[in-house]
XYZ file of C-alpha atoms in Angstrom:
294
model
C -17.862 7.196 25.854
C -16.336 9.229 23.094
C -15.700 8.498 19.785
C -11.797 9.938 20.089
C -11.321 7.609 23.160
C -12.202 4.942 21.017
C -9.468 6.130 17.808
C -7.453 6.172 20.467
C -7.584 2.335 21.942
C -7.303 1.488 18.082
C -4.576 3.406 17.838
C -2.900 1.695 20.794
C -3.819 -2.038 19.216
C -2.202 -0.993 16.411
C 1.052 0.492 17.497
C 1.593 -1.916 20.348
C 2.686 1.367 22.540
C 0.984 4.791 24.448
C 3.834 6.962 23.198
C 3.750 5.651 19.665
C -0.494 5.816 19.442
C -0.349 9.353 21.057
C 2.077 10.426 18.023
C -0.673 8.723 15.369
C -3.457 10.719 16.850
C -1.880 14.186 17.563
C -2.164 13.609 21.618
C 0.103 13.755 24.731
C 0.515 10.766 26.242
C -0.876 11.929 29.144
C -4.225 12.452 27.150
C -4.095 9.153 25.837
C -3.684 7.657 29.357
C -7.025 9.645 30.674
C -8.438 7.961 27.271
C -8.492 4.997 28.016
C -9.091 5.704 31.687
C -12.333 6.846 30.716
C -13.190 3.605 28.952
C -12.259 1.460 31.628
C -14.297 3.167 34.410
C -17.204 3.041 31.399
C -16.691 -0.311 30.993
C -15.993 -1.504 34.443
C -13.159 -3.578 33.535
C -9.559 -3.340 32.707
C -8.523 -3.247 28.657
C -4.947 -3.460 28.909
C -2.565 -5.921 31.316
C -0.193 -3.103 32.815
C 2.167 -5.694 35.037
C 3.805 -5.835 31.527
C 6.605 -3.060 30.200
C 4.814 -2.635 27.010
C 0.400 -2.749 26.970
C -0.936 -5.991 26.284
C -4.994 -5.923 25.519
C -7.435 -8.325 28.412
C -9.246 -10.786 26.774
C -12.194 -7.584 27.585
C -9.403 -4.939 25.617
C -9.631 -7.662 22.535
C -13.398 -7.377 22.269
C -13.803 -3.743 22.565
C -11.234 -3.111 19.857
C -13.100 -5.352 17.649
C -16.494 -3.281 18.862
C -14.445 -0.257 18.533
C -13.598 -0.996 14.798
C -17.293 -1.302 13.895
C -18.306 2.041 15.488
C -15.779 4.226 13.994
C -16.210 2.795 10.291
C -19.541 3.106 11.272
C -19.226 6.873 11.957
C -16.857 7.675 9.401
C -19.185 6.281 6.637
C -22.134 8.258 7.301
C -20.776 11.386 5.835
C -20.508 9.325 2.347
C -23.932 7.896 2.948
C -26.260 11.034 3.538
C -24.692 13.207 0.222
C -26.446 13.273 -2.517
C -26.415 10.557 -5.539
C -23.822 12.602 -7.382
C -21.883 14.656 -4.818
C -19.886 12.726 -2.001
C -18.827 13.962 0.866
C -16.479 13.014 3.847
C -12.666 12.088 3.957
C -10.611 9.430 2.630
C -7.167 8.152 3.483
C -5.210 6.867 1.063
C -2.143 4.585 1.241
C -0.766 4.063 -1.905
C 2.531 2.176 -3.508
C 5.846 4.411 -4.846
C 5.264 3.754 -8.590
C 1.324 4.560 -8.390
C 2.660 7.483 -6.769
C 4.521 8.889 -9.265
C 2.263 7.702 -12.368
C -1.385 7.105 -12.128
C -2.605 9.105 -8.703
C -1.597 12.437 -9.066
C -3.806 12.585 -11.984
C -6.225 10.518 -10.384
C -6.503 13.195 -7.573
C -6.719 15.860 -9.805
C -10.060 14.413 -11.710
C -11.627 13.359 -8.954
C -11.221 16.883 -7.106
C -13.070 18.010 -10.180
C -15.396 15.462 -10.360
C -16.714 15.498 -6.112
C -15.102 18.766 -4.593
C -16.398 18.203 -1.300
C -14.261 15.084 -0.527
C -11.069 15.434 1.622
C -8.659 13.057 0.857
C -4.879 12.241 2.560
C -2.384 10.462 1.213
C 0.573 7.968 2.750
C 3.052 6.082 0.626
C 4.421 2.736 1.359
C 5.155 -0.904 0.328
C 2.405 -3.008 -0.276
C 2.895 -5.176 3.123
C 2.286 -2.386 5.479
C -0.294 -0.725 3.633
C -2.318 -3.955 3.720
C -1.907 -4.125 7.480
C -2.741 -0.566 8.317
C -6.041 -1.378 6.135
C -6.994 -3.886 7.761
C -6.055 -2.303 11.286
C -8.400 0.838 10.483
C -5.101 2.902 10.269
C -5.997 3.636 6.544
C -9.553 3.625 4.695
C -7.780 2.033 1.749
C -4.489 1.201 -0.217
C -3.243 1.073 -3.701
C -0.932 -1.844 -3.616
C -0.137 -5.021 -5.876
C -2.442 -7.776 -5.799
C -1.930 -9.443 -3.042
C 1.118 -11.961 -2.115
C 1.154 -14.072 0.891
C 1.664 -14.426 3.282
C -0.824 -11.311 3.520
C -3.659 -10.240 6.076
C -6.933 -11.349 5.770
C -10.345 -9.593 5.994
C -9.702 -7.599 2.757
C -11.294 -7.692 -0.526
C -9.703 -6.025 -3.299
C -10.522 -4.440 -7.041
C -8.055 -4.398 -9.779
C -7.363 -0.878 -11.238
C -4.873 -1.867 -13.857
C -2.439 -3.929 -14.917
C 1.709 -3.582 -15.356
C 4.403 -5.974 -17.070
C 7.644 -6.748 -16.112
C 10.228 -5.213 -18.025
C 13.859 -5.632 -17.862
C 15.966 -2.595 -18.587
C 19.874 -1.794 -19.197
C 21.796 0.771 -20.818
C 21.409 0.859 -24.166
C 25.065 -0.106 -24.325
C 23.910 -4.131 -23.459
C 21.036 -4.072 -26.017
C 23.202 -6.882 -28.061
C 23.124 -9.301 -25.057
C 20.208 -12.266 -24.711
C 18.495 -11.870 -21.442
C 20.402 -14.579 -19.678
C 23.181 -13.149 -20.380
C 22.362 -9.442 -19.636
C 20.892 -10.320 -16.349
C 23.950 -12.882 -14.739
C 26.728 -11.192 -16.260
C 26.089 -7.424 -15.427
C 25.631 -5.923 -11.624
C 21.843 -6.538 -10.532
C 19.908 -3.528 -8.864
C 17.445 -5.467 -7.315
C 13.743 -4.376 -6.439
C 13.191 -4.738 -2.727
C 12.349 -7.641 -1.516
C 10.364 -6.628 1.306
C 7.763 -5.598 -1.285
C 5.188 -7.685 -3.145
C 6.926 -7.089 -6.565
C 10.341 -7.868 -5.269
C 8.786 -11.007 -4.329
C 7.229 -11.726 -7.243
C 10.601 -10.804 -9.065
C 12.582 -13.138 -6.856
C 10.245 -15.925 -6.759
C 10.463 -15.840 -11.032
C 14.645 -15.361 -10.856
C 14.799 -18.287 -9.022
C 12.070 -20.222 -11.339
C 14.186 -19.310 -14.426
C 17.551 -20.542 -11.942
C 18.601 -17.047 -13.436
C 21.904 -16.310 -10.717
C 21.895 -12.215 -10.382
C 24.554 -10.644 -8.879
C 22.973 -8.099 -6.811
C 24.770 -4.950 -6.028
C 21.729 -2.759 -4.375
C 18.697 -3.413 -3.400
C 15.771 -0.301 -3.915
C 12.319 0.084 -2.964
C 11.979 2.731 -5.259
C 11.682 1.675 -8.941
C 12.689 5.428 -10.044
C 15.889 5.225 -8.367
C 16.277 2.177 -10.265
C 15.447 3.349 -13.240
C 17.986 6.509 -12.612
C 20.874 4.035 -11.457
C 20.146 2.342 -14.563
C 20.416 5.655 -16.718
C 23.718 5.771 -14.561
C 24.859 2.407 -16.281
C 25.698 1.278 -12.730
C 23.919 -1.997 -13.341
C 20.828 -3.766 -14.930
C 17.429 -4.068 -13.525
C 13.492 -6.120 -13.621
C 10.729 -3.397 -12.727
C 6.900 -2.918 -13.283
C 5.946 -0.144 -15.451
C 3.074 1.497 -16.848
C 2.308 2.179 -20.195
C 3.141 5.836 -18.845
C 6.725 4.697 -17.560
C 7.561 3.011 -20.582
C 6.746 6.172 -22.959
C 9.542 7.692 -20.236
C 12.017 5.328 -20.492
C 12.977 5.407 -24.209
C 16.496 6.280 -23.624
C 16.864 2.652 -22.159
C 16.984 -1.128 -23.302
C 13.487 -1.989 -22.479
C 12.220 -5.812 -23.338
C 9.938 -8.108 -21.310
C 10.582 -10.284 -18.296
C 9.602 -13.853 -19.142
C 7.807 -15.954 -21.192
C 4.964 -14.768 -21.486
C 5.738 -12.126 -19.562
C 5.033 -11.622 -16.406
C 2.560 -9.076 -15.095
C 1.084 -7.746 -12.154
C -2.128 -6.254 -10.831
C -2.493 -2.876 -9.537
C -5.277 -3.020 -6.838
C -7.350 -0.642 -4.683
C -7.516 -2.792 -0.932
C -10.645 -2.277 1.461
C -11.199 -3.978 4.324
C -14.609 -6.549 3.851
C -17.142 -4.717 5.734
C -16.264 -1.581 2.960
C -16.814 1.316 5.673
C -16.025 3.437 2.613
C -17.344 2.285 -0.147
C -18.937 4.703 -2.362
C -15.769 6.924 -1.617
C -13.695 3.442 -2.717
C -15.550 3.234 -5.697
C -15.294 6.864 -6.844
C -11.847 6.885 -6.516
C -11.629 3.334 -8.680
C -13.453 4.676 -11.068
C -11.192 7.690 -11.948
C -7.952 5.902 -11.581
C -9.490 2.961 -14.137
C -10.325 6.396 -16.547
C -6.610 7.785 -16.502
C -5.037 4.005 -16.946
C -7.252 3.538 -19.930
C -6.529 6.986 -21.522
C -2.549 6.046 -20.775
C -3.306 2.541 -23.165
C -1.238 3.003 -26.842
């Protein structure tokens, strides 16, 4: 049994498909196929149902993924545990949210390439949904991501790195107008709702029975923030402290009373396969947040 047979059956759990998992793990799907071949003849027992169009996991397939998760966080933590106190080694993959993207991690990155030299580190973006389900599918080590909002999976423990408000922001052109006002009467570019913060932003819209009339609908709060520069409409977005020094050129005032705020937090899955690598990287992204406090 090898340890890239088993990366591979995870890789198959998670994508649901032999052509999709060979793409994730940089195989033919020929390769793949003599994978998990392999396992089955070491296993004496079939893993996958193949009367089906599309590979559907045996009752024996469901419990060596499960096994298969253990042994490759396993694995993949002993790098971080046999370094020294101070130095870490190993990699770490990284899925992280747009506006921690363009803000806090870069930075982050930076310091903590200073700080432990020796640690490899990729990095994916994406909403905070998926990133929480390739966590807890052993896609990613961790994610950046919102606190989070359910419906959400479960088996993952999270630390908060920092916090944001909600801010709405117009031209500067609207600064006269009350927020009620300002947000019904003026074209509403709306933060995705497929993401935790466009939830949250909907879920208070509709508590204040504030009636937006949405005219786009972003994932990406800087090509909000840029299509509000345009004038082309009025928007509700987190920002940093760091965003907010950037944004002077716009009507910035809070969103609700108090105002509403979110939590920035760095996702693991609850047996921590990378922990002290986790916590390193917490640590430096707390640093640059604090340093970015007025």
């Amino acid at each position: 049994m090898s340890l890239r047979a088993l990366r591979t059956l995870l890789a198959i759990a998670q994508h649901g498909s032999f052509v999709q998992a060979a793409q994730s793990v940089h195989l033919t799907q020929s390769a793949v196929s003599l994978h998990i071949k392999a396992l089955e003849e070491e296993f004496n027992t079939s893993l996958f149902d193949r009367s089906r169009r599309l590979p559907v996991l045996t009752d024996a397939g469901h419990v060596a993924v499960e096994r298969a998760r253990e042994i490759v966080a396993l694995y993949d933590s002993i790098a971080a545990e046999i370094g020294g106190d101070s130095e870490l080694r190993g990699r770490l993959k990284i899925g992280v949210i747009p506006t921690a993207l363009t803000s806090t991690l870069p930075r982050a990155l930076a310091a903590l390439g200073v700080e432990q030299p020796h640690l490899r580190i990729t990095v994916a973006s994406g909403m905070s949904a998926d990133l929480a389900t390739r966590v807890e599918a052993g896609e990613l080590d961790v994610a950046i991501t919102t606190e989070p909002v359910k419906p959400h999976p479960y088996g993952l423990v999270s630390t908060t790195l920092y916090e944001e408000g909600f801010w709405i922001i117009a031209p500067v052109s609207l600064a006269s107008l009350e927020d009620r006002p300002l947000l019904e009467q003026h074209p509403f570019i709306r933060f995705d709702r497929r993401a935790w913060a466009g939830r949250t932003i909907e879920r208070d819209l509709r508590r204040m029975r504030l009636r937006v009339q949405t005219t786009m609908e972003l994932d990406s709060q800087e090509a909000i923030t840029q299509m509000v520069t345009q004038q082309l409409g009025v928007a509700v977005v987190p920002l940093s402290n760091r965003n907010l020094a950037q944004l002077s050129h716009l009507e910035i005032r809070p969103f609700g009373s108090p105002q509403r705020t979110r939590r920035v937090v760095l996702l693991e899955r609850e047996d921590r396969p990378r922990a002290r690598l986790a916590a390193a990287l917490a640590r430096v992204i707390q640093k640059q947040t604090a340093a970015d406090q007025p």
